[in-house]
Structure formats: C-alpha cells, structure tokens
Amino acid sequence: MNNKKKPKYVTLNYISEITGYSRPTISRVINGHKYIKKETRDKIISVINELNYKPEWTARSLRTGKTNLIAIIFKDIANFFTTEVIASIQEVLSGKRKDIILFNTNFDKGLENEYLEVAISKRVDGIILASMGMANVQLINSIITKNEIPIVIIDNDIKDVNVDKVFHDNVVGAKILTEHLISHGHKRIAIISPSLRETSAIERIEGYKIALKNNSIEINEDYIKSIKFKEEKFFEKIKERISELFSYTQKPTAIFIASTNLAIGTLSYLKENNYKIPGDIALVSFDDHEFVNIMNPPLTTLKSINKEIGTVAANLLLKKIKGGAKKEAEVIKIGSKLIVRDSCGCNSKN
Amino acid sequence: MNNKKKPKYVTLNYISEITGYSRPTISRVINGHKYIKKETRDKIISVINELNYKPEWTARSLRTGKTNLIAIIFKDIANFFTTEVIASIQEVLSGKRKDIILFNTNFDKGLENEYLEVAISKRVDGIILASMGMANVQLINSIITKNEIPIVIIDNDIKDVNVDKVFHDNVVGAKILTEHLISHGHKRIAIISPSLRETSAIERIEGYKIALKNNSIEINEDYIKSIKFKEEKFFEKIKERISELFSYTQKPTAIFIASTNLAIGTLSYLKENNYKIPGDIALVSFDDHEFVNIMNPPLTTLKSINKEIGTVAANLLLKKIKGGAKKEAEVIKIGSKLIVRDSCGCNSKN
DNA sequence: TTGAAAGCGCTAACAG
DNA sequence: CTGTTAGCGCTTTCAA
C-alpha cells in the first residue's frame, strides 16, 4: 500500500526536483525575469502547466512584504450606497491585481478599531474606510506614519487625522435640495436624518440650515428628526418620527429626507396614512438610485455619485500605495446636481 | 544622525530581545497556551501591549497552513440579492474570526475560473461561489479533492460537481407565482427572465411552464423574454422586450417578472406608457425587498430569503471546513411563500 | 544565465 | 514551564 499521501499543493521545491533546475530559476521564470534561456523557460513552463502549480501567496507575501490586499472596512455593507461604492472600488482594484478583504463593522465603533488592527496584522497594502466617524485617531495616525499603510476615508469624516478623504459634498447638496423646496414656496420644512453623530448627516443638516437662513426662514429644532441606522425596528422608528412631525399644530409642508433608506420608510408611512405627495407634503431625498424613478411618486433627488466616490477613492489609494503613504493628504469633495422628479411639486397636480 | 530606520512592524523576535524570553514562549502567550508561569505571561503581555505588537498573519498562515480566509466569488456584487447574501455570510463568518476575500466576476466566465485559481493560490479555507453556472468542472473537482478546499455553490447550479449547494427553490417559487396569476383568471401570461443560461432562470421558467401545463394553458414561446444582466443598456433592453410583448395581436394580460432588477425596468416602462397595473397588465415578481412595498403599485412577490441563503451557506461551509471537505455533499433548497400585494390584482380597483 | 545560501516571522516537536 | 532546533514556500542577494 502506498502511504505517501499526495501533497495538497505543488511547491517550487517539487518543480525543482522534477525539472532539475534550482528554485530561484523557477521563481524567475514565474516572475517573468529576463536572462533566462528560452529552452529553460519553456521546459519549466510546461511542467508548471502540467502540474498546475500555483505559487503560495502567503509565502510570497512574507518574503516580499507586499500582500496586494486592500482592506475595505465599512459601517454597513448592505445598503444602496455601499453596494455601488464597493462594486466600483472592486472594479478599479481588480484591474491592478489587488484583492479585497471585506469587513463590516455594522455600526459598531469597537469593531471598527478591531478591524483596523486585523488589517495591520494582515499587512494589507492599503485601507478604504467608511467609518462611523469615531475610529481611534491615534490608531489611524499610527497606521499611516508607523506602519506606512495608506488609508482613504470616505462617507464620514474623522477629524484630526491627516489622511486622504473622498466625500459627497453634503453641505452643498443639502442646500440645493432645501432651496428647491423653498422655491416651491415651502417655509415649514422638516428634515429626517440618520444618526446625528455621523459627519455626513451633520453636514446635510448644516446645508439645510444654511438654505433656510439664506431665505430668512426660522429654524425649528422640532423639525429636525433623526434615526440611527443600527436601531432595531428601524422602519417603525422612522414612522414614529414622521407621525411626530404631523402631530404639531404647525405641521411641516415639506420634508427633506437625508438618505435613501429613510426615504423608503418615509414613503411607506405616508402611503399607509393616505397623504398625498406632494400635495399634502412635498419630498426631496438626498441619494439617487435607479429605483427612485418608479417610486410613487418618483423622488426628486441629487444625482447619484456613489460609483464616482468609489472610483476616486480607489485610485487615490493606489496612488498613495505607489508613491508612499506619507505624502500630503488630499481631501476631495464630489459635487452633484439636482434631478427633478415629481415628489417636490414639479410636474404634478396632486 | 540616526540612520537606523525604525521598523514598520514589531516582530516576535523583537519582543524576545526586549523581554529576554524565547520566541516560542512569547508565541505561546499570544496563542493562549496553558502551562505558562503567570509572571512570565504578565510580563510578556505588558510588553506586547506597550509596543502594540500584532502578529504577522502571513507568516502564521505559512507556518500553520490555515489562512482563516474565505473567498466569496460572485457573478455580481452590486444587486439587491447579492448584497443581502454577502452581509449575512459576513455576519456568520466574522463570528468565527474568518475573514472574507471578495471577488466579482461581473458575469465573466473566464474571470470565474481565474478567481478560483487565485483562491487556491491564497490557500483560502473555503469558497462560496455564486457562479454563472459555467465554471470549469475539472477545476472545481480538483479544488475539492486535491486541494481539499470546501466549496459551497449558491444561486446557480453547476452540474456534475459533487459540492455543497444552497439554492432558492426556484421551480416551486415560480410555480406559486404563476398559479397566483392564473387564479386571477389570467391565461395569457408572459415571463421576463434573466439570461437563459443560468440555472436559476431556467428553473424559474420551468416552474412557470409547469403551472401553465397543470392548468391546461398552452405555452407560447413568444411570451418568454430574456435579458442578460451584463448586457449594455440593460434597462433599455428590458423596455424593448416588453414593447415586443405589447406588439402581439394576442397581448399578454399578465407578466411574471423573474427578478427584481427586471421589475424595476418593467415598471418603469409601464409607467412611461401609462399602462394601468394590474388593470391593463398584472404583475408578480420573484425576489422580495423592503422597497417593493412602496413601488407603485406594491409588487406581489415571494418572501425574501436572501439572508437565509447566506446564513445557511456560510454555516455549511464552516461545517465542511471543520469536518473535511470530502464528506458527502449536501444540496439544500430553501422554500419561500407568496406575499400578496397589489400588482397581481388582489386589493385593487385599477 | 544559473545556483548556493540566507532569511521573511511564525509555530510545532522535542528535550529538559 | 521554557528553550533549542527546524522549517513552512518563497525571493533576494551574491557569486560563479
């Protein structure tokens, strides 16, 4: 009986034994070095193909100190925004033969720091971080300066950290949307926003307030409602907040919805309660998506730039990986424009 | 000037020099072995914390032969189905300290095989594959038997491959939906489906045909329309197919839409052309999602089981990783039930 | 154009 | 309870 268990994987050493060439020579062939005799190369390649040799990436990484691995650490991987961003990052990176290791913090601040440490441990070449905005500043600084791993932050800002950043221009976007409602004659405009601790939400509220101020409309703090994404019974909570809005003697006549998930809940509540949109209440929403078109009514939003954010972030990261993490950090804000549909009162008879 | 460049990473060796203990002892502390003097452990741990030592995962993997890495290879990472599946897989795996390396084949058969080989090269502990159904059978068999890496296939079947599989019960689901349309009195029922080469699509069409046959309704091949997801101008193509449907002298009175992306395009076309739903044309759609509720009209669908598919697949993979990849393969079909809303004709006056 | 030697950072086996 | 030795599979000198 043959007890010599077949090895799970063919190694360089094995190829060396078979071909009679040394490991370095075979390594050179695999890595496409010059100065290999054509005959040698051909022989080795044919054996490699025959045995279906695949280099052990883990050993190679250990030796070279490069992993070709990019960590994507996101606060939520299952929503409309994130999905498109990840896909566009993936597209850029796969072209450069970088692989993605994906982490979902699920809105947990502790996990955010933990995954950053896992990323260090994995010796990733770079990190793209869509944070809750509360990651450990010291940790991030140390990753950049000591470990020299470049980081690009998207979505939510982390202050006091000299890192590349790519954001939606939230203030301007929110201002545009709010002003559009004002142009329809609305003065009692509410805003429904995700967690007030995220900078993207804070900035959207800021843009909303600026628009009101510029038009001499008083800010009513009761009109500012927020729901944390991670909250249980998320959709029910949205409905509670909106019913609060309608319980006031001075009811709002329009709502600025600061994200798509919120829009789904909001519309859902309004339909259940037979509110006419935009007749009873006008709406605008921040994020765009293919399906807002077929909502009832189609939502007036800002043009979607999710893919662009992913592409820009990935390219920025690649640039830093090539050029060294310590160079001056860039902050890129990507602007967007209004897409008018029906929910705001344009094109409508409701 | 001090030219001794500070190292990017603290190593075991360095900790060893500092503490005076040997590398194995430190390694044991890190890996929580018993039989370490409390004093030794405390000393070592304090130095580790102070220096913020993080084990090099690549070296550890090389030594142990385990990477704790799971490859997720999906044909499309940016749609409603996939997003939920990935999130639920992630949830299961992160609990077991497995990390995810994410690949998107983008409907490219060549890339599918390429990424499988990358996964081998990375020595992943397991693979979850949502394929186009055309992966290299030999390659997959060799991964299972030779490399002993467990694979779980979801979404589309790959024939002649003895691998664990988790699927939506497409035939039964499609049958239920079609029968529901029939129960409303429809006889001219069209189906709009993704690429006919994917088994999930084929099975849905099969279920549709079974329902028709069982009710003695003749199958009209003209009523079966398909659009490949990867097609350029995807939404325009959908609209073309639907307008074809309406160009027939025997126009269909109902459409079974076999996936959510298709539903968006279909609804969009019908609204543009002022068709009343379900009055002019009744609809049912396969996948469910939070937002089909607020579509106009809300879509009658099958209850969403995307999360369940991810959870079941991930647990199955974990089981095989633990118990050896060679055990008998399981095939799990997950059933679903009808969620009646308005698009089918229930609850409606249109 | 090729090979010998060394070592990346870690852990397993064995000895004590 | 701890240290010595060895080696995972690869690539990088350096020398020939």
XYZ file of C-alpha atoms (C1' of nucleotides) in Angstrom:
732
model
C 0.000 0.000 0.000
C 1.154 3.460 -0.836
C 1.059 5.567 2.285
C 2.829 8.543 0.802
C -0.069 10.959 0.871
C -0.205 13.106 -2.204
C 0.579 16.688 -1.229
C -2.294 19.155 -1.346
C -0.214 21.648 -3.220
C 2.632 21.556 -5.677
C 5.565 23.657 -4.468
C 8.536 25.301 -6.077
C 10.696 22.695 -4.471
C 8.779 19.929 -6.146
C 9.039 21.585 -9.535
C 12.732 21.943 -8.869
C 13.106 18.217 -8.240
C 11.173 17.319 -11.348
C 12.930 19.686 -13.708
C 16.388 19.615 -12.172
C 16.549 23.409 -12.086
C 17.034 25.282 -8.842
C 14.194 27.043 -7.034
C 15.442 30.548 -7.822
C 15.485 29.785 -11.527
C 11.939 28.566 -11.433
C 10.928 31.554 -9.375
C 12.468 33.782 -12.017
C 10.524 32.110 -14.764
C 7.293 32.556 -12.835
C 8.001 36.196 -12.214
C 8.928 36.829 -15.812
C 12.543 37.819 -15.339
C 14.804 38.396 -18.316
C 18.013 36.491 -18.840
C 16.556 33.025 -18.789
C 17.482 30.714 -21.596
C 14.471 30.195 -23.793
C 14.850 26.456 -23.584
C 14.922 26.548 -19.776
C 11.897 28.749 -19.646
C 9.927 26.533 -21.983
C 10.728 23.381 -20.069
C 9.823 24.892 -16.737
C 6.641 26.453 -18.003
C 5.460 23.206 -19.469
C 5.967 21.412 -16.149
C 4.252 24.208 -14.255
C 1.247 23.965 -16.501
C 1.173 20.226 -16.405
C 1.205 20.100 -12.627
C -1.000 23.158 -12.370
C 1.400 24.830 -9.996
C 0.069 27.878 -8.139
C 2.524 29.922 -6.089
C 1.735 30.063 -2.391
C 0.770 33.645 -1.998
C 1.244 33.651 1.729
C 4.891 32.642 1.426
C 5.469 35.140 -1.309
C 3.930 37.909 0.754
C 6.048 37.023 3.729
C 9.150 37.198 1.651
C 8.371 40.343 -0.317
C 6.463 42.269 2.325
C 3.697 43.029 -0.165
C 0.301 41.386 0.113
C -1.633 43.010 -2.740
C -4.524 43.048 -0.350
C -6.729 46.065 0.249
C -8.967 46.218 3.295
C -12.424 47.671 2.865
C -13.879 48.488 6.251
C -17.434 49.736 6.010
C -20.014 50.569 8.616
C -22.690 48.825 6.614
C -22.193 46.683 3.556
C -25.854 46.077 2.812
C -27.320 49.296 1.561
C -27.740 51.084 -1.712
C -24.908 53.482 -1.198
C -22.348 50.952 -0.076
C -23.131 48.343 -2.667
C -22.346 50.647 -5.543
C -19.251 52.024 -3.874
C -17.813 48.586 -3.219
C -18.503 47.450 -6.749
C -16.717 50.435 -8.219
C -13.741 50.040 -5.883
C -13.585 46.405 -6.836
C -13.542 47.291 -10.482
C -10.596 49.639 -10.141
C -8.573 47.332 -7.907
C -9.103 44.114 -9.796
C -7.605 45.830 -12.819
C -4.458 46.292 -10.755
C -4.482 42.734 -9.430
C -5.244 43.824 -5.911
C -7.619 41.726 -3.885
C -10.190 42.953 -1.446
C -10.656 41.830 2.083
C -14.041 42.971 3.259
C -15.076 43.992 6.767
C -18.473 45.091 8.009
C -18.449 46.972 11.301
C -22.215 47.065 11.389
C -22.167 50.476 13.056
C -20.032 49.171 15.903
C -17.282 51.534 16.910
C -15.348 48.826 18.726
C -15.346 46.606 15.684
C -14.062 49.472 13.609
C -10.862 49.646 15.598
C -10.621 45.888 15.806
C -10.800 45.507 12.050
C -8.197 48.213 11.583
C -5.911 46.104 13.731
C -6.759 42.991 11.767
C -5.820 44.922 8.658
C -2.443 45.737 10.171
C -1.996 42.130 11.135
C -2.778 41.098 7.593
C -0.230 43.597 6.338
C -2.638 44.977 3.780
C -1.249 47.390 1.223
C -4.000 49.918 1.854
C -7.305 50.603 3.567
C -10.553 52.218 2.482
C -12.621 53.169 5.480
C -16.275 54.153 5.583
C -16.377 54.843 9.247
C -18.889 55.929 11.845
C -16.515 58.834 12.273
C -15.362 57.667 15.667
C -12.399 55.450 14.927
C -9.404 55.735 17.204
C -7.446 58.730 15.956
C -4.189 57.547 17.461
C -4.548 54.156 15.842
C -5.152 55.681 12.448
C -2.236 58.036 12.756
C -0.005 55.185 13.749
C -1.134 53.090 10.790
C -0.235 55.913 8.448
C 3.034 57.031 9.948
C 4.440 53.935 11.576
C 3.123 51.060 9.503
C 3.031 53.268 6.449
C -0.219 51.810 5.238
C -2.175 54.390 3.230
C -5.786 54.967 4.233
C -8.583 56.653 2.327
C -11.606 57.720 4.340
C -14.979 58.045 2.659
C -18.540 58.797 3.686
C -17.951 60.076 7.219
C -15.091 62.312 8.173
C -12.705 61.581 11.016
C -11.282 64.794 12.358
C -7.661 65.415 13.330
C -6.335 62.766 11.058
C -4.082 63.574 8.143
C -5.484 61.065 5.696
C -6.840 61.128 2.177
C -10.569 61.662 2.088
C -13.282 61.459 -0.534
C -16.725 62.768 0.274
C -20.000 63.668 -1.218
C -20.321 67.432 -0.978
C -23.015 67.134 1.659
C -23.399 70.752 2.624
C -23.871 71.989 -0.903
C -26.093 69.081 -1.851
C -28.389 69.582 1.109
C -28.517 73.277 0.394
C -29.562 72.677 -3.203
C -32.348 70.312 -2.197
C -33.672 72.547 0.566
C -33.579 75.585 -1.669
C -35.565 73.680 -4.215
C -38.319 73.114 -1.675
C -38.172 76.782 -0.747
C -38.541 77.714 -4.394
C -41.834 75.845 -4.342
C -42.975 78.223 -1.618
C -42.430 75.943 1.368
C -41.468 77.537 4.662
C -42.199 74.758 7.131
C -39.604 72.268 6.002
C -38.651 69.286 8.158
C -35.548 67.144 7.809
C -35.247 63.483 8.595
C -31.683 62.372 9.013
C -29.558 59.394 10.026
C -27.651 59.356 13.305
C -26.552 62.863 14.277
C -23.113 61.609 15.156
C -22.096 60.937 11.583
C -20.463 63.842 9.850
C -22.299 63.182 6.615
C -25.582 63.682 8.477
C -24.307 66.722 10.340
C -23.211 68.314 7.100
C -26.515 67.661 5.436
C -28.298 69.324 8.312
C -25.841 72.186 8.054
C -26.666 72.658 4.378
C -30.349 72.555 5.208
C -29.933 75.246 7.849
C -27.872 77.450 5.578
C -30.590 77.312 2.942
C -33.206 78.286 5.485
C -31.125 81.136 6.864
C -30.313 82.492 3.427
C -34.029 82.692 2.831
C -34.851 84.186 6.241
C -36.783 81.156 7.374
C -36.556 80.474 11.055
C -35.036 77.160 12.074
C -37.358 74.997 14.123
C -35.425 72.331 16.002
C -38.604 70.261 16.337
C -38.495 69.798 12.595
C -35.155 68.044 12.767
C -35.640 64.317 13.289
C -33.023 61.612 13.334
C -32.959 57.825 13.369
C -29.904 55.684 13.830
C -29.491 53.075 11.109
C -28.480 50.414 13.512
C -31.586 50.911 15.556
C -33.821 47.902 15.883
C -37.158 48.295 14.221
C -35.615 50.895 12.006
C -38.625 51.290 9.784
C -41.020 51.589 12.696
C -38.846 54.267 14.231
C -38.976 56.271 11.038
C -42.723 56.126 11.119
C -42.822 57.294 14.728
C -40.709 60.333 13.911
C -42.856 61.259 10.978
C -46.050 60.925 12.931
C -44.496 63.275 15.498
C -43.993 65.760 12.704
C -47.666 65.572 11.841
C -48.740 65.938 15.450
C -47.530 69.525 15.689
C -50.035 72.341 15.333
C -47.638 73.884 12.840
C -47.251 70.844 10.603
C -44.445 70.858 8.072
C -45.458 71.085 4.428
C -42.279 69.511 3.100
C -39.633 67.033 4.197
C -36.017 66.816 3.184
C -35.040 63.150 3.537
C -31.326 62.771 4.062
C -30.849 59.212 2.802
C -32.480 56.519 0.686
C -33.224 54.042 3.454
C -35.048 56.797 5.246
C -36.929 57.585 2.064
C -38.299 54.077 1.875
C -39.647 54.251 5.403
C -40.994 57.728 4.946
C -42.844 56.938 1.751
C -44.156 53.794 3.278
C -45.637 55.713 6.224
C -47.114 58.420 4.067
C -48.838 55.892 1.810
C -50.273 53.953 4.696
C -51.765 57.133 6.019
C -53.060 58.336 2.686
C -51.047 61.505 2.498
C -50.850 62.969 -0.972
C -47.367 63.683 -2.258
C -46.534 66.435 -2.967
C -49.988 67.931 -2.287
C -50.119 67.262 1.438
C -46.420 67.000 1.881
C -43.598 67.580 -0.602
C -40.436 65.487 -0.516
C -36.862 65.613 -1.668
C -34.281 62.948 -0.920
C -30.506 63.019 -0.916
C -29.272 59.815 -2.550
C -30.272 58.775 -6.007
C -30.853 55.281 -7.306
C -32.357 53.633 -10.336
C -35.471 52.715 -8.411
C -36.459 56.165 -7.118
C -37.798 56.623 -10.624
C -40.513 54.092 -10.148
C -41.451 55.053 -6.639
C -44.797 56.620 -6.189
C -44.254 59.432 -6.821
C -40.771 59.461 -8.306
C -38.444 61.191 -5.888
C -36.621 64.405 -6.550
C -33.018 63.714 -5.553
C -29.407 64.552 -6.144
C -27.719 62.718 -8.985
C -26.030 59.548 -7.793
C -22.281 59.752 -7.488
C -21.690 56.590 -5.493
C -19.712 54.950 -8.231
C -17.622 58.029 -8.656
C -16.793 58.105 -4.954
C -15.592 54.509 -5.112
C -13.551 55.053 -8.233
C -11.895 58.203 -6.982
C -11.147 56.668 -3.584
C -9.626 53.530 -5.087
C -7.445 55.475 -7.482
C -6.297 57.788 -4.742
C -5.346 54.802 -2.620
C -3.439 53.217 -5.478
C -1.551 56.447 -5.986
C -0.531 56.529 -2.351
C 0.483 52.888 -2.333
C 2.780 53.599 -5.223
C 4.142 56.878 -4.013
C 4.358 56.338 -0.290
C 1.758 56.918 2.368
C 3.371 59.919 3.901
C 2.771 62.434 1.159
C 0.429 65.294 1.773
C -3.144 64.101 2.225
C -5.819 65.130 -0.244
C -9.444 65.864 0.541
C -11.770 65.543 -2.415
C -15.372 66.668 -2.333
C -17.512 65.464 -5.160
C -20.354 67.696 -6.150
C -23.661 66.651 -7.587
C -26.687 68.181 -9.201
C -30.421 68.210 -8.741
C -32.595 65.674 -10.527
C -36.118 66.987 -10.562
C -38.882 64.407 -10.499
C -42.372 64.592 -9.036
C -42.167 64.420 -5.255
C -41.168 68.048 -4.863
C -44.168 69.503 -6.665
C -42.717 69.981 -10.115
C -44.771 68.211 -12.845
C -47.608 67.479 -10.505
C -51.270 68.046 -9.953
C -51.608 66.360 -6.545
C 22.109 61.375 12.610
C 20.274 58.213 13.404
C 20.069 56.148 10.258
C 18.655 53.068 11.895
C 15.233 53.228 10.383
C 12.520 52.287 12.807
C 10.943 49.032 11.681
C 7.405 49.212 10.335
C 6.311 46.308 12.440
C 7.226 44.861 15.791
C 8.101 41.165 15.497
C 8.211 38.257 17.885
C 11.946 38.383 17.669
C 11.995 41.932 18.873
C 9.717 41.136 21.792
C 12.029 38.277 22.561
C 15.049 40.575 22.730
C 13.250 43.044 24.932
C 11.834 40.554 27.390
C 14.604 38.006 27.339
C 12.160 35.172 26.729
C 12.423 32.942 23.690
C 10.174 33.314 20.698
C 8.198 30.118 21.321
C 7.326 31.249 24.827
C 6.023 34.525 23.538
C 4.161 32.727 20.812
C 2.548 30.532 23.450
C 1.414 33.530 25.428
C -0.131 35.064 22.349
C -1.925 31.871 21.467
C -3.201 31.392 24.974
C -1.442 28.150 25.824
C -1.627 26.738 29.325
C 1.454 25.978 31.384
C 2.945 29.430 31.298
C 4.037 30.942 34.572
C 1.683 33.725 35.459
C 4.562 36.115 36.000
C 6.016 35.346 32.574
C 2.686 35.790 30.912
C 2.067 39.121 32.603
C 5.461 40.482 31.696
C 5.155 39.451 28.090
C 1.635 40.719 27.733
C 2.551 44.094 29.111
C 5.371 44.467 26.591
C 3.134 43.319 23.771
C 0.559 45.900 24.665
C 3.100 48.607 25.161
C 4.664 48.025 21.772
C 1.313 47.299 20.181
C 2.579 44.080 18.702
C 0.390 42.483 16.023
C 1.307 39.021 14.801
C 2.149 38.828 11.131
C -0.748 36.843 9.824
C 1.017 35.907 6.625
C 3.854 34.203 8.496
C 1.462 32.474 10.803
C -0.571 31.180 7.883
C 2.512 29.915 6.149
C 3.536 28.010 9.222
C 0.143 26.605 10.198
C -1.304 26.046 6.751
C -4.520 27.799 7.769
C -5.414 31.235 6.482
C -8.820 31.832 8.065
C -9.736 33.360 4.772
C -12.938 32.587 2.900
C -13.274 33.508 -0.761
C -16.592 34.865 -1.934
C -16.761 34.723 -5.703
C -19.943 36.256 -7.054
C -21.120 36.965 -10.537
C -22.398 40.358 -9.485
C -21.800 42.078 -6.191
C -23.972 45.099 -6.830
C -27.559 43.988 -6.730
C -30.281 43.518 -4.176
C -29.933 39.792 -3.957
C -26.185 39.683 -3.586
C -25.888 42.495 -1.116
C -28.060 40.761 1.443
C -26.411 37.416 0.888
C -22.929 38.821 1.383
C -23.953 40.665 4.520
C -25.407 37.536 6.070
C -22.385 35.445 5.141
C -20.186 38.096 6.636
C -22.152 38.025 9.845
C -21.759 34.287 10.290
C -18.076 34.232 9.406
C -16.957 37.202 11.430
C -18.332 35.442 14.478
C -15.867 32.649 13.749
C -12.992 35.033 13.074
C -12.848 34.183 9.431
C -12.150 36.981 7.007
C -13.662 37.443 3.610
C -11.839 37.995 0.379
C -14.287 39.282 -2.176
C -14.273 38.679 -5.923
C -16.682 39.974 -8.530
C -16.673 38.083 -11.807
C -19.064 40.550 -13.352
C -20.702 37.779 -15.388
C -17.398 36.835 -16.958
C -16.872 33.103 -17.186
C -13.134 33.464 -17.663
C -12.794 35.546 -14.543
C -14.714 32.950 -12.612
C -12.052 30.348 -13.213
C -9.291 32.851 -12.718
C -10.579 33.837 -9.300
C -10.943 30.218 -8.312
C -7.261 29.849 -9.051
C -6.436 32.978 -7.102
C -8.345 31.447 -4.211
C -6.183 28.346 -4.423
C -3.100 30.488 -4.555
C -4.264 32.330 -1.474
C -4.821 28.998 0.269
C -8.265 30.038 1.440
C -10.005 27.768 3.909
C -13.200 27.701 1.876
C -15.075 29.187 -1.066
C -18.625 30.389 -1.584
C -19.406 30.618 -5.258
C -22.336 32.358 -6.905
C -21.472 31.360 -10.399
C -22.774 31.871 -13.896
C -23.078 28.100 -13.829
C -20.277 27.637 -16.295
C -17.197 27.327 -14.136
C -14.627 24.732 -15.103
C -15.906 21.452 -13.673
C -12.465 19.869 -13.620
C -11.028 22.807 -11.745
C -13.748 22.661 -9.124
C -13.385 18.945 -8.654
C -9.666 19.327 -8.259
C -10.108 22.068 -5.655
C -12.347 19.790 -3.625
C -10.459 16.559 -3.922
C -6.864 17.569 -4.370
C -6.558 20.853 -2.518
C -9.278 19.810 -0.120
C -10.801 23.257 -0.044
C -14.548 23.051 0.613
C -16.817 24.918 -1.784
C -20.453 25.896 -1.392
C -22.298 26.845 -4.550
C -25.280 29.162 -4.370
C -27.653 30.864 -6.782
C -26.786 28.986 -9.985
C -26.132 25.286 -10.123
C -23.052 23.748 -11.673
C -23.805 20.278 -12.874
C -21.578 17.226 -12.466
C -19.840 18.584 -9.454
C -20.092 16.932 -6.068
C -20.206 20.075 -3.981
C -22.451 21.517 -1.301
C -25.180 23.662 -2.751
C -27.751 26.067 -1.362
C -30.480 27.341 -3.641
C -33.728 29.158 -3.675
C -36.390 26.635 -4.599
C -36.876 28.275 -7.980
C -39.210 25.787 -9.599
C -41.701 25.776 -6.754
C -41.467 29.533 -6.258
C -42.125 30.262 -9.918
C -44.989 27.812 -9.901
C -46.610 29.521 -6.926
C -46.363 32.948 -8.521
C -47.655 31.809 -11.898
C -50.515 29.921 -10.320
C -51.454 33.042 -8.456
C -51.811 34.912 -11.716
C -53.851 32.026 -13.093
C -56.115 32.177 -10.044
C -56.896 35.753 -11.055
C -58.187 34.356 -14.352
C -55.167 35.181 -16.491
C -54.378 32.864 -19.382
C -52.027 34.958 -21.470
C -49.125 35.174 -19.071
C -45.691 36.324 -20.195
C -42.440 35.800 -18.356
C -39.467 38.100 -18.368
C -36.304 36.408 -17.223
C -32.565 36.938 -16.885
C -30.091 35.136 -19.157
C -31.393 31.738 -20.159
C -28.037 30.158 -19.451
C -28.315 30.499 -15.697
C -29.927 27.571 -13.964
C -31.868 29.824 -11.598
C -33.535 31.406 -14.612
C -34.100 28.070 -16.319
C -35.726 26.697 -13.203
C -37.997 29.671 -12.838
C -39.142 29.248 -16.395
C -39.644 25.570 -15.693
C -41.892 26.356 -12.729
C -43.808 28.800 -14.876
C -44.347 26.177 -17.550
C -45.432 23.554 -15.040
C -48.050 25.911 -13.651
C -49.389 26.608 -17.129
C -49.486 22.923 -18.053
C -51.202 21.946 -14.821
C -53.892 24.413 -15.717
C -54.105 23.368 -19.359
C -52.843 26.665 -20.650
C -50.854 26.430 -23.817
C -47.259 27.600 -23.638
C -46.479 30.403 -26.039
C -42.741 30.710 -26.613
C -43.200 34.291 -27.781
C -44.246 35.135 -24.269
C -40.880 34.103 -22.868
C -38.472 37.017 -22.934
C -34.984 37.165 -21.541
C -32.373 39.838 -20.967
C -28.806 39.226 -19.868
C -27.814 41.256 -16.834
C -24.461 42.082 -18.225
C -25.965 43.500 -21.348
C -25.211 47.109 -22.025
C -28.208 49.374 -21.834
C -29.860 46.819 -19.634
C -32.872 48.935 -18.836
C -33.444 49.890 -22.438
C -33.330 46.246 -23.440
C -35.986 45.420 -20.887
C -38.200 48.059 -22.371
C -37.683 46.707 -25.865
C -38.732 43.213 -24.792
C -41.828 44.472 -23.100
C -42.855 46.571 -26.032
C -42.486 43.440 -28.157
C -44.935 41.752 -25.821
C -47.456 44.503 -26.401
C -46.985 44.416 -30.150
C -48.554 40.978 -30.482
C -52.186 40.712 -31.564
C -52.664 38.370 -28.614
C -51.235 40.640 -25.957
C -50.437 39.143 -22.575
C -52.611 40.235 -19.670
C -50.061 39.417 -17.005
C -46.286 39.229 -16.610
C -44.242 37.094 -14.274
C -41.020 39.010 -13.646
C -38.247 36.673 -12.642
C -36.008 39.112 -10.754
C -36.009 42.486 -9.029
C -33.741 44.323 -11.439
C -36.060 43.304 -14.190
C -39.009 44.513 -12.143
C -37.558 47.992 -11.937
C -37.168 48.203 -15.686
C -40.567 46.711 -16.346
C -42.420 49.049 -14.017
C -40.505 51.946 -15.395
C -41.616 51.115 -18.958
C -45.218 50.514 -17.978
C -45.434 53.845 -16.182
C -43.921 55.759 -19.057
C -46.527 54.266 -21.344
C -49.426 54.820 -18.990
C -50.380 51.202 -18.538
C -52.592 50.578 -15.523
C -51.355 47.904 -13.149
C -52.964 45.460 -12.612
C -55.895 46.618 -14.785
C -54.110 46.622 -18.136
C -51.417 44.220 -17.084
C -50.994 42.296 -13.839
C -47.550 41.646 -12.370
C -45.828 39.308 -9.977
C -42.105 39.343 -9.250
C -39.786 36.736 -7.831
C -37.464 38.456 -5.367
C -38.716 40.426 -2.448
C -37.211 43.546 -0.936
C -38.204 46.218 1.515
C -38.800 48.688 -1.279
C -41.240 46.690 -3.377
C -43.762 47.819 -0.760
C -43.587 51.394 -1.843
C -43.462 50.784 -5.528
C -46.466 51.853 -7.476
C -48.265 49.566 -7.128
C -46.653 47.423 -4.441
C -45.426 44.220 -6.039
C -46.720 40.773 -5.252
C -43.610 38.660 -4.682
C -42.130 35.702 -2.900
C -40.917 36.348 0.611
C -37.247 37.255 0.661
C -34.919 34.510 1.806
C -31.657 36.051 0.707
C -30.341 36.334 4.210
C -31.270 32.757 4.903
C -29.384 31.568 1.845
C -26.255 33.365 3.026
C -26.545 32.091 6.557
C -27.158 28.504 5.554
C -24.351 28.562 3.009
C -21.849 30.023 5.454
C -22.706 27.520 8.164
C -22.496 24.652 5.741
C -19.069 25.822 4.646
C -17.891 26.132 8.228
C -19.069 22.610 8.907
C -17.110 21.272 5.975
C -14.000 23.207 6.920
C -14.129 21.616 10.307
C -15.030 18.132 9.210
C -13.090 17.756 5.995
C -14.079 18.711 2.512
C -14.537 15.219 1.223
C -17.676 14.235 3.072
C -20.842 13.658 1.149
C -22.124 16.860 -0.415
C -25.450 18.328 0.631
C -27.915 20.132 -1.585
C -30.301 22.405 0.266
C -33.293 24.048 -1.375
C -34.899 26.800 0.592
C -38.591 27.300 0.042
C -40.498 30.533 0.259
C -44.056 31.731 0.337
C -46.237 34.188 -1.513
C -46.558 37.761 -0.286
C -49.681 39.223 -1.811
C -49.647 42.927 -2.523
C -51.414 44.936 -5.202
C -49.722 44.329 -8.549
C -51.426 40.974 -9.092
C -54.971 42.250 -8.834
C -55.684 41.499 -5.196
C -56.828 44.593 -3.234
C -57.224 46.678 -6.322
C -59.695 48.695 -8.293
C -57.458 49.561 -11.272
C 22.257 32.578 -17.438
C 22.055 29.808 -13.166
C 22.856 28.152 -8.321
C 24.033 28.402 -3.171
C 22.894 30.449 0.893
C 20.092 33.115 3.659
C 16.027 34.613 5.799
C 10.974 36.866 5.882
C 8.061 35.798 11.015
C 5.994 32.448 12.849
C 4.876 27.803 15.438
C 5.478 22.574 16.090
C 8.214 18.947 18.036
C 11.128 17.689 21.232
C 14.050 18.000 25.113
C 14.841 19.361 29.541
C 7.089 25.688 32.455
C 10.667 27.178 28.864
C 14.289 26.925 25.276
C 16.550 24.770 21.039
C 16.085 23.453 16.593
C 13.880 23.252 12.450
C 11.228 24.570 8.583
C 6.563 26.354 6.158
C 7.475 28.253 0.490
C 9.099 31.789 -1.418
C 12.552 35.521 -3.338
C 16.830 38.181 -2.829
C 21.442 38.757 -2.587
C 25.867 37.289 -4.212
C 28.911 34.564 -6.663
C 30.035 31.783 -10.492
